C-alpha cells in the first residue's frame, strides 16, 4: 500500500469514529426530546438526568460495589470517601429543602426492622458476587458486561417478588420511621459522615491515595445530578422500584393478578403498572443510566462486543441466583446503595445508616464467596 493510501486509511478511521460519536450525541438528544414531547417536559428532563448518571458512573469509572471491594481487600479508601463526600453535598441541600417544602418533596425514609437489616446484609453480599449494586448492574449491563446482562432481568424479577411479600416481612417487626431533619438533623448527619470518613482513613493502607481527583469530581457530579433528581421528581434518586415495576408490568401483561399483593394492589402502584413506563420517575432514570453507560462504552470502544468470561457453569448459576436475591433483598431493605445508602442518608433517614453497616458487613461475605463460586476463574 502506498504512503498516500495509508494516510488516507488512517484519516478515515478517526473520521468514522467522530461520525459515530456525533450520532450518539444526536441520538441522546432526540430520545430526550421525544420523551419530553410525548410524555412531558419533566419526564424528558428526568431521562436526561438518568443519562447524566450513566455517563458519570461509566465515564468516571465510579460506583459503589467497586470502592467497597477496594477498601475491604486493599484498604484503599478513595472511592468510599468520595461516596461519603457526595452524600454530604446532597444532604446540605436536601435536608433543609425537605423541611421547608414538606408538602412538595419527600425523602428516602423507611423503618428499621429485622427484614430491613437482613435484606441489607444479603444485598451487600450479592453485590460483591456479581460486582454490581443496583446502579452498578444497570451501568455494567449498559456497557455490555455479560454477568450484569444476565443478572439484570433476575434483579427485576427479585424486586417484583420482594415487593409482593414486603408487608409480610415488615410485619416481623420494625421501628417507626426515624429521621434527622432541620438544621440539627443536618448537623448530626454531617458529623456521622465525618466519623465514617475518619474510620476509613484510619483503616487505610499506608501510602494509599486518600481521595483521588477523579473520585472527587465524580462525587460532585453525582451530587449535582441527585439534587436535580430531587428537585425535578420531588423524590430522591432511586433504582430498585423501577426494576420491580418493569417485572410487574410484564406479569400483568401475561394475565397475572396483582390484587393478591398488598404492595402491587395499592392504588399508587396499580396506577404506575397501568401507566406508561415513560411516566415513572425511577424507570426513566434507570433507562437513562443504561443508555448513558451504553453511550460511553460505544464512544470509547466503537462497539460493545465483549468476550464472554471463561467461568464454570456454577458461576452463571450463581449470577442468576445472586441477581434475583439482589432484587428481593433490596425491596426488604427499602433500597440499594442508591435508594437506601446514598439517598437515605442524604435525606436524613436513619435506616440509611443501619443499611450501610449491614450491607458493608455482607460485602465481606460476598467477597469470600465470589472465588468459591467460580466468578474469578480465568482461562
Tab-separated table of C-alpha atoms in Angstrom:
chain	number	residue	atom	x	y	z
A	1	UNK	CA	0.000	0.000	0.000
A	2	UNK	CA	1.301	3.458	-0.874
A	3	UNK	CA	2.030	6.079	1.763
A	4	UNK	CA	-0.843	8.197	0.449
A	5	UNK	CA	-3.276	5.306	0.770
A	6	UNK	CA	-2.014	4.534	4.255
A	7	UNK	CA	-2.526	8.133	5.367
A	8	UNK	CA	-5.987	8.130	3.826
A	9	UNK	CA	-6.958	4.973	5.697
A	10	UNK	CA	-5.588	6.419	8.926
A	11	UNK	CA	-7.621	9.572	8.443
A	12	UNK	CA	-10.803	7.648	7.612
A	13	UNK	CA	-10.810	5.785	10.920
A	14	UNK	CA	-10.906	8.903	13.113
A	15	UNK	CA	-13.485	10.430	10.801
A	16	UNK	CA	-15.657	7.332	11.157
A	17	UNK	CA	-15.262	7.399	14.929
A	18	UNK	CA	-16.230	11.060	15.026
A	19	UNK	CA	-19.314	10.277	12.974
A	20	UNK	CA	-20.359	7.549	15.407
A	21	UNK	CA	-19.814	9.844	18.365
A	22	UNK	CA	-21.839	12.603	16.768
A	23	UNK	CA	-24.556	10.033	16.170
A	24	UNK	CA	-24.508	9.041	19.851
A	25	UNK	CA	-24.930	12.656	20.961
A	26	UNK	CA	-27.677	13.298	18.431
A	27	UNK	CA	-29.432	10.071	19.387
A	28	UNK	CA	-29.433	11.010	23.077
A	29	UNK	CA	-30.848	14.455	22.326
A	30	UNK	CA	-33.543	13.006	20.095
A	31	UNK	CA	-34.621	10.434	22.690
A	32	UNK	CA	-34.850	13.084	25.423
A	33	UNK	CA	-36.755	15.414	23.111
A	34	UNK	CA	-39.230	12.684	22.127
A	35	UNK	CA	-39.937	11.782	25.745
A	36	UNK	CA	-40.413	15.455	26.588
A	37	UNK	CA	-42.732	15.885	23.604
A	38	UNK	CA	-44.952	12.858	24.163
A	39	UNK	CA	-44.775	12.376	27.947
A	40	UNK	CA	-43.975	15.876	29.218
A	41	UNK	CA	-41.040	18.153	29.861
A	42	UNK	CA	-40.483	16.853	33.395
A	43	UNK	CA	-40.167	13.291	32.143
A	44	UNK	CA	-37.757	14.303	29.416
A	45	UNK	CA	-35.643	16.127	31.985
A	46	UNK	CA	-35.587	13.069	34.253
A	47	UNK	CA	-34.415	10.916	31.373
A	48	UNK	CA	-31.657	13.464	30.774
A	49	UNK	CA	-30.698	13.263	34.450
A	50	UNK	CA	-30.606	9.473	34.180
A	51	UNK	CA	-28.350	9.770	31.140
A	52	UNK	CA	-26.125	12.012	33.234
A	53	UNK	CA	-25.926	9.368	35.970
A	54	UNK	CA	-24.992	6.680	33.440
A	55	UNK	CA	-22.413	8.866	31.711
A	56	UNK	CA	-20.865	9.928	35.011
A	57	UNK	CA	-20.722	6.457	36.546
A	58	UNK	CA	-19.332	4.745	33.451
A	59	UNK	CA	-17.298	7.700	32.210
A	60	UNK	CA	-15.633	8.341	35.574
A	61	UNK	CA	-15.400	4.597	36.322
A	62	UNK	CA	-17.132	5.191	39.612
A	63	UNK	CA	-19.730	3.250	41.555
A	64	UNK	CA	-20.496	1.651	44.895
A	65	UNK	CA	-19.569	-2.043	44.858
A	66	UNK	CA	-16.058	-1.472	43.476
A	67	UNK	CA	-14.948	1.087	46.081
A	68	UNK	CA	-16.240	-1.104	48.889
A	69	UNK	CA	-14.265	-4.023	47.465
A	70	UNK	CA	-11.142	-1.851	47.185
A	71	UNK	CA	-11.487	-0.788	50.814
A	72	UNK	CA	-12.016	-4.320	52.097
A	73	UNK	CA	-9.357	-6.082	50.018
A	74	UNK	CA	-6.668	-3.414	49.606
A	75	UNK	CA	-7.677	-0.822	52.208
A	76	UNK	CA	-7.942	1.866	49.517
A	77	UNK	CA	-10.385	4.478	50.845
A	78	UNK	CA	-10.652	6.896	47.916
A	79	UNK	CA	-13.866	5.551	46.394
A	80	UNK	CA	-15.700	5.157	49.701
A	81	UNK	CA	-14.630	8.643	50.813
A	82	UNK	CA	-15.972	10.013	47.520
A	83	UNK	CA	-19.309	8.340	48.237
A	84	UNK	CA	-19.460	9.962	51.673
A	85	UNK	CA	-18.480	13.332	50.175
A	86	UNK	CA	-21.236	13.088	47.572
A	87	UNK	CA	-23.796	12.169	50.224
A	88	UNK	CA	-22.699	15.145	52.328
A	89	UNK	CA	-23.067	17.546	49.403
A	90	UNK	CA	-26.588	16.303	48.710
A	91	UNK	CA	-27.524	16.404	52.407
A	92	UNK	CA	-26.521	20.075	52.710
A	93	UNK	CA	-29.192	20.878	50.124
A	94	UNK	CA	-31.752	18.096	50.582
A	95	UNK	CA	-32.341	18.057	54.330
A	96	UNK	CA	-33.154	21.806	54.578
A	97	UNK	CA	-35.331	21.578	51.444
A	98	UNK	CA	-37.305	18.660	52.857
A	99	UNK	CA	-38.008	20.687	55.998
A	100	UNK	CA	-39.071	23.834	54.148
A	101	UNK	CA	-41.047	22.078	51.381
A	102	UNK	CA	-42.600	19.155	53.242
A	103	UNK	CA	-45.660	19.079	51.017
A	104	UNK	CA	-43.721	19.129	47.772
A	105	UNK	CA	-40.646	16.967	48.379
A	106	UNK	CA	-40.266	13.567	50.029
A	107	UNK	CA	-37.160	11.826	51.343
A	108	UNK	CA	-35.982	8.219	51.053
A	109	UNK	CA	-37.241	7.380	54.515
A	110	UNK	CA	-38.052	3.893	55.760
A	111	UNK	CA	-38.386	1.950	59.031
A	112	UNK	CA	-35.600	-0.063	60.620
A	113	UNK	CA	-36.586	-3.687	61.135
A	114	UNK	CA	-35.417	-7.285	61.099
A	115	UNK	CA	-36.175	-7.745	57.403
A	116	UNK	CA	-34.516	-4.458	56.535
A	117	UNK	CA	-31.269	-5.393	58.286
A	118	UNK	CA	-31.242	-8.903	56.856
A	119	UNK	CA	-32.062	-7.624	53.397
A	120	UNK	CA	-29.215	-5.122	53.518
A	121	UNK	CA	-26.763	-7.835	54.584
A	122	UNK	CA	-27.815	-10.162	51.756
A	123	UNK	CA	-27.678	-7.309	49.265
A	124	UNK	CA	-24.153	-6.397	50.347
A	125	UNK	CA	-23.031	-9.988	49.823
A	126	UNK	CA	-24.717	-10.442	46.454
A	127	UNK	CA	-23.473	-7.163	45.006
A	128	UNK	CA	-19.912	-8.379	45.564
A	129	UNK	CA	-20.711	-11.697	43.926
A	130	UNK	CA	-21.825	-10.017	40.675
A	131	UNK	CA	-19.669	-6.891	41.205
A	132	UNK	CA	-22.593	-4.548	40.870
A	133	UNK	CA	-25.174	-2.900	43.106
A	134	UNK	CA	-28.437	-1.529	41.687
A	135	UNK	CA	-26.917	1.308	39.696
A	136	UNK	CA	-23.785	-0.747	39.020
A	137	UNK	CA	-25.777	-3.567	37.448
A	138	UNK	CA	-27.535	-1.057	35.184
A	139	UNK	CA	-24.243	0.583	34.221
A	140	UNK	CA	-22.455	-2.705	33.600
A	141	UNK	CA	-25.350	-4.083	31.586
A	142	UNK	CA	-25.459	-0.917	29.503
A	143	UNK	CA	-21.750	-1.183	28.770
A	144	UNK	CA	-22.094	-4.806	27.648
A	145	UNK	CA	-20.872	-6.744	30.698
A	146	UNK	CA	-22.120	-10.360	30.271
A	147	UNK	CA	-22.512	-11.041	34.002
A	148	UNK	CA	-24.664	-7.957	34.554
A	149	UNK	CA	-26.663	-8.598	31.379
A	150	UNK	CA	-27.597	-11.978	32.856
A	151	UNK	CA	-28.166	-10.662	36.388
A	152	UNK	CA	-30.340	-7.672	35.421
A	153	UNK	CA	-33.584	-9.451	34.415
A	154	UNK	CA	-33.403	-11.616	37.531
A	155	UNK	CA	-32.757	-8.479	39.598
A	156	UNK	CA	-36.034	-7.109	38.213
A	157	UNK	CA	-37.888	-10.347	38.998
A	158	UNK	CA	-36.457	-10.363	42.512
A	159	UNK	CA	-37.526	-6.772	43.088
A	160	UNK	CA	-41.037	-7.653	41.953
A	161	UNK	CA	-41.180	-10.717	44.213
A	162	UNK	CA	-39.702	-8.882	47.189
A	163	UNK	CA	-42.272	-6.121	46.883
A	164	UNK	CA	-45.025	-8.746	46.598
A	165	UNK	CA	-44.052	-10.155	50.023
A	166	UNK	CA	-42.895	-6.895	51.608
A	167	UNK	CA	-45.804	-6.470	54.027
A	168	UNK	CA	-45.306	-9.975	55.430
A	169	UNK	CA	-41.639	-9.276	56.052
A	170	UNK	CA	-42.180	-5.871	57.669
A	171	UNK	CA	-44.803	-7.396	59.978
A	172	UNK	CA	-41.989	-9.394	61.600
A	173	UNK	CA	-41.123	-6.222	63.467
A	174	UNK	CA	-39.924	-2.733	62.700
A	175	UNK	CA	-39.380	0.581	64.437
A	176	UNK	CA	-41.220	3.712	63.370
A	177	UNK	CA	-39.530	5.770	60.666
A	178	UNK	CA	-36.744	7.778	62.307
A	179	UNK	CA	-35.389	10.859	60.563
A	180	UNK	CA	-32.801	13.566	61.101
A	181	UNK	CA	-34.481	16.781	59.984
A	182	UNK	CA	-33.873	20.510	60.026
A	183	UNK	CA	-30.624	22.214	60.945
A	184	UNK	CA	-29.934	19.868	63.849
A	185	UNK	CA	-30.561	16.815	61.676
A	186	UNK	CA	-28.207	18.131	59.014
A	187	UNK	CA	-25.530	18.756	61.637
A	188	UNK	CA	-25.823	15.236	63.028
A	189	UNK	CA	-25.720	13.773	59.501
A	190	UNK	CA	-22.540	15.662	58.632
A	191	UNK	CA	-20.897	14.653	61.909
A	192	UNK	CA	-21.758	10.993	61.299
A	193	UNK	CA	-20.377	11.223	57.765
A	194	UNK	CA	-17.178	12.770	59.125
A	195	UNK	CA	-16.856	9.966	61.696
A	196	UNK	CA	-17.352	7.344	58.992
A	197	UNK	CA	-14.714	9.042	56.832
A	198	UNK	CA	-12.313	9.144	59.795
A	199	UNK	CA	-12.777	5.411	60.369
A	200	UNK	CA	-11.978	4.625	56.725
A	201	UNK	CA	-8.948	6.913	56.810
A	202	UNK	CA	-7.757	5.203	59.980
A	203	UNK	CA	-8.094	1.786	58.304
A	204	UNK	CA	-6.458	2.921	55.045
A	205	UNK	CA	-3.235	1.218	53.992
A	206	UNK	CA	-0.134	3.408	54.275
A	207	UNK	CA	0.680	5.282	51.099
A	208	UNK	CA	-2.772	4.931	49.504
A	209	UNK	CA	-4.434	7.913	47.855
A	210	UNK	CA	-6.936	9.243	50.334
A	211	UNK	CA	-9.247	10.926	47.804
A	212	UNK	CA	-8.279	10.908	44.149
A	213	UNK	CA	-9.104	13.787	41.837
A	214	UNK	CA	-11.217	11.515	39.634
A	215	UNK	CA	-13.265	10.281	42.553
A	216	UNK	CA	-13.730	13.800	43.918
A	217	UNK	CA	-15.013	15.054	40.551
A	218	UNK	CA	-17.347	12.055	40.273
A	219	UNK	CA	-18.679	12.767	43.765
A	220	UNK	CA	-19.536	16.358	42.857
A	221	UNK	CA	-21.195	15.364	39.571
A	222	UNK	CA	-23.302	12.667	41.252
A	223	UNK	CA	-24.332	15.113	43.964
A	224	UNK	CA	-25.468	17.706	41.414
A	225	UNK	CA	-27.441	15.103	39.489
A	226	UNK	CA	-29.013	13.720	42.683
A	227	UNK	CA	-30.086	17.207	43.739
A	228	UNK	CA	-31.522	17.731	40.272
A	229	UNK	CA	-33.436	14.447	40.601
A	230	UNK	CA	-34.917	15.596	43.919
A	231	UNK	CA	-35.984	18.969	42.548
A	232	UNK	CA	-37.458	17.646	39.291
A	233	UNK	CA	-39.092	14.446	40.563
A	234	UNK	CA	-39.903	15.641	44.064
A	235	UNK	CA	-38.241	12.485	45.388
A	236	UNK	CA	-34.643	11.267	45.786
A	237	UNK	CA	-32.702	9.204	43.292
A	238	UNK	CA	-33.717	5.543	43.380
A	239	UNK	CA	-33.214	2.397	41.317
A	240	UNK	CA	-34.962	-0.694	42.675
A	241	UNK	CA	-38.617	0.289	42.377
A	242	UNK	CA	-38.298	0.872	38.637
A	243	UNK	CA	-36.885	-2.611	38.049
A	244	UNK	CA	-39.678	-4.260	40.019
A	245	UNK	CA	-42.227	-2.179	38.149
A	246	UNK	CA	-40.944	-3.497	34.811
A	247	UNK	CA	-41.443	-7.058	36.029
A	248	UNK	CA	-44.897	-6.180	37.409
A	249	UNK	CA	-45.903	-4.785	34.020
A	250	UNK	CA	-44.732	-7.987	32.382
A	251	UNK	CA	-46.617	-10.109	34.903
A	252	UNK	CA	-49.810	-8.132	34.352
A	253	UNK	CA	-49.382	-8.274	30.569
A	254	UNK	CA	-49.210	-12.075	30.798
A	255	UNK	CA	-52.512	-12.121	32.654
A	256	UNK	CA	-51.194	-12.217	36.205
A	257	UNK	CA	-53.416	-10.926	39.012
A	258	UNK	CA	-51.659	-8.285	41.109
A	259	UNK	CA	-54.569	-7.899	43.531
A	260	UNK	CA	-53.174	-10.716	45.689
A	261	UNK	CA	-50.251	-8.483	46.680
A	262	UNK	CA	-50.905	-5.652	49.112
A	263	UNK	CA	-47.952	-3.754	47.662
A	264	UNK	CA	-48.799	-4.046	43.979
A	265	UNK	CA	-52.546	-3.725	44.567
A	266	UNK	CA	-52.081	-0.373	46.323
A	267	UNK	CA	-53.596	2.474	44.276
A	268	UNK	CA	-50.252	4.186	43.637
A	269	UNK	CA	-48.548	1.002	42.449
A	270	UNK	CA	-51.507	-0.113	40.343
A	271	UNK	CA	-51.629	3.284	38.651
A	272	UNK	CA	-47.959	3.004	37.704
A	273	UNK	CA	-48.393	-0.545	36.421
A	274	UNK	CA	-51.199	0.621	34.158
A	275	UNK	CA	-49.438	3.813	33.027
A	276	UNK	CA	-46.602	4.237	30.549
A	277	UNK	CA	-43.138	3.393	31.810
A	278	UNK	CA	-42.125	6.815	30.484
A	279	UNK	CA	-44.160	8.482	33.230
A	280	UNK	CA	-42.470	6.665	36.101
A	281	UNK	CA	-39.632	8.714	37.571
A	282	UNK	CA	-37.465	5.799	38.704
A	283	UNK	CA	-37.916	3.901	35.450
A	284	UNK	CA	-36.803	6.936	33.472
A	285	UNK	CA	-33.587	7.393	35.432
A	286	UNK	CA	-32.938	3.630	35.258
A	287	UNK	CA	-33.364	3.682	31.482
A	288	UNK	CA	-31.164	6.766	31.333
A	289	UNK	CA	-28.407	5.037	33.306
A	290	UNK	CA	-28.396	2.089	30.906
A	291	UNK	CA	-28.384	4.334	27.840
A	292	UNK	CA	-25.754	6.665	29.302
A	293	UNK	CA	-23.411	3.775	30.092
A	294	UNK	CA	-24.050	2.326	26.634
A	295	UNK	CA	-23.152	5.663	25.079
A	296	UNK	CA	-19.880	5.975	26.977
A	297	UNK	CA	-18.877	2.384	26.175
A	298	UNK	CA	-19.707	2.850	22.492
A	299	UNK	CA	-17.845	6.185	22.492
A	300	UNK	CA	-14.727	4.511	23.878
A	301	UNK	CA	-14.729	1.249	22.007
A	302	UNK	CA	-16.853	1.917	18.961
A	303	UNK	CA	-18.582	-1.418	19.592
A	304	UNK	CA	-19.871	-3.331	22.598
A	305	UNK	CA	-18.524	-6.755	21.695
A	306	UNK	CA	-17.332	-8.213	24.998
A	307	UNK	CA	-15.542	-11.524	25.333
A	308	UNK	CA	-17.557	-13.999	27.352
A	309	UNK	CA	-15.659	-14.767	30.589
A	310	UNK	CA	-14.377	-18.325	30.933
A	311	UNK	CA	-16.460	-19.055	34.014
A	312	UNK	CA	-17.655	-22.547	35.005
A	313	UNK	CA	-21.370	-23.370	34.884
A	314	UNK	CA	-21.760	-22.842	38.626
A	315	UNK	CA	-20.669	-19.210	38.210
A	316	UNK	CA	-23.508	-18.476	35.792
A	317	UNK	CA	-26.000	-20.219	38.060
A	318	UNK	CA	-24.655	-18.149	40.972
A	319	UNK	CA	-25.113	-14.997	38.877
A	320	UNK	CA	-28.780	-15.822	38.286
A	321	UNK	CA	-29.398	-16.551	41.971
A	322	UNK	CA	-27.432	-13.513	43.149
A	323	UNK	CA	-29.270	-11.307	40.647
A	324	UNK	CA	-32.628	-12.463	41.979
A	325	UNK	CA	-31.506	-12.004	45.581
A	326	UNK	CA	-30.228	-8.509	44.804
A	327	UNK	CA	-33.721	-7.534	43.753
A	328	UNK	CA	-35.533	-9.385	46.520
A	329	UNK	CA	-33.283	-8.244	49.357
A	330	UNK	CA	-33.241	-4.632	48.201
A	331	UNK	CA	-37.034	-4.473	48.464
A	332	UNK	CA	-36.893	-5.797	52.035
A	333	UNK	CA	-34.117	-3.283	52.819
A	334	UNK	CA	-36.072	-0.389	51.250
A	335	UNK	CA	-33.443	0.254	48.628
A	336	UNK	CA	-29.978	-0.497	47.336
A	337	UNK	CA	-26.775	1.537	47.606
A	338	UNK	CA	-28.617	4.351	45.854
A	339	UNK	CA	-32.090	4.338	47.399
A	340	UNK	CA	-31.140	3.318	50.946
A	341	UNK	CA	-27.494	4.285	51.459
A	342	UNK	CA	-26.980	7.327	49.234
A	343	UNK	CA	-30.476	8.811	49.200
A	344	UNK	CA	-31.473	7.525	52.625
A	345	UNK	CA	-28.596	9.154	54.477
A	346	UNK	CA	-28.634	12.327	52.368
A	347	UNK	CA	-32.318	12.899	53.160
A	348	UNK	CA	-31.931	12.228	56.874
A	349	UNK	CA	-33.270	8.681	57.217
A	350	UNK	CA	-31.624	6.697	59.997
A	351	UNK	CA	-32.390	3.471	58.161
A	352	UNK	CA	-29.728	4.524	55.637
A	353	UNK	CA	-27.046	4.282	58.326
A	354	UNK	CA	-28.228	0.872	59.532
A	355	UNK	CA	-28.359	-0.266	55.901
A	356	UNK	CA	-24.769	0.908	55.377
A	357	UNK	CA	-23.412	-1.082	58.332
A	358	UNK	CA	-25.362	-4.250	57.484
A	359	UNK	CA	-24.553	-4.137	53.757
A	360	UNK	CA	-20.872	-3.437	54.370
A	361	UNK	CA	-20.751	-6.467	56.662
A	362	UNK	CA	-22.437	-8.530	53.956
A	363	UNK	CA	-19.839	-7.347	51.446
A	364	UNK	CA	-17.137	-9.204	53.391
A	365	UNK	CA	-19.088	-12.442	52.903
A	366	UNK	CA	-19.710	-11.763	49.218
A	367	UNK	CA	-16.027	-11.145	48.556
A	368	UNK	CA	-15.181	-14.513	50.126
A	369	UNK	CA	-17.932	-16.318	48.201
A	370	UNK	CA	-17.091	-14.929	44.755
A	371	UNK	CA	-13.953	-17.074	44.125
A	372	UNK	CA	-15.642	-20.145	45.585
A	373	UNK	CA	-18.478	-19.701	43.103
A	374	UNK	CA	-16.035	-19.624	40.196
A	375	UNK	CA	-16.576	-15.981	39.330
A	376	UNK	CA	-12.885	-15.176	39.349
A	377	UNK	CA	-11.789	-18.078	37.178
A	378	UNK	CA	-9.610	-17.198	34.215
A	379	UNK	CA	-8.592	-19.258	31.207
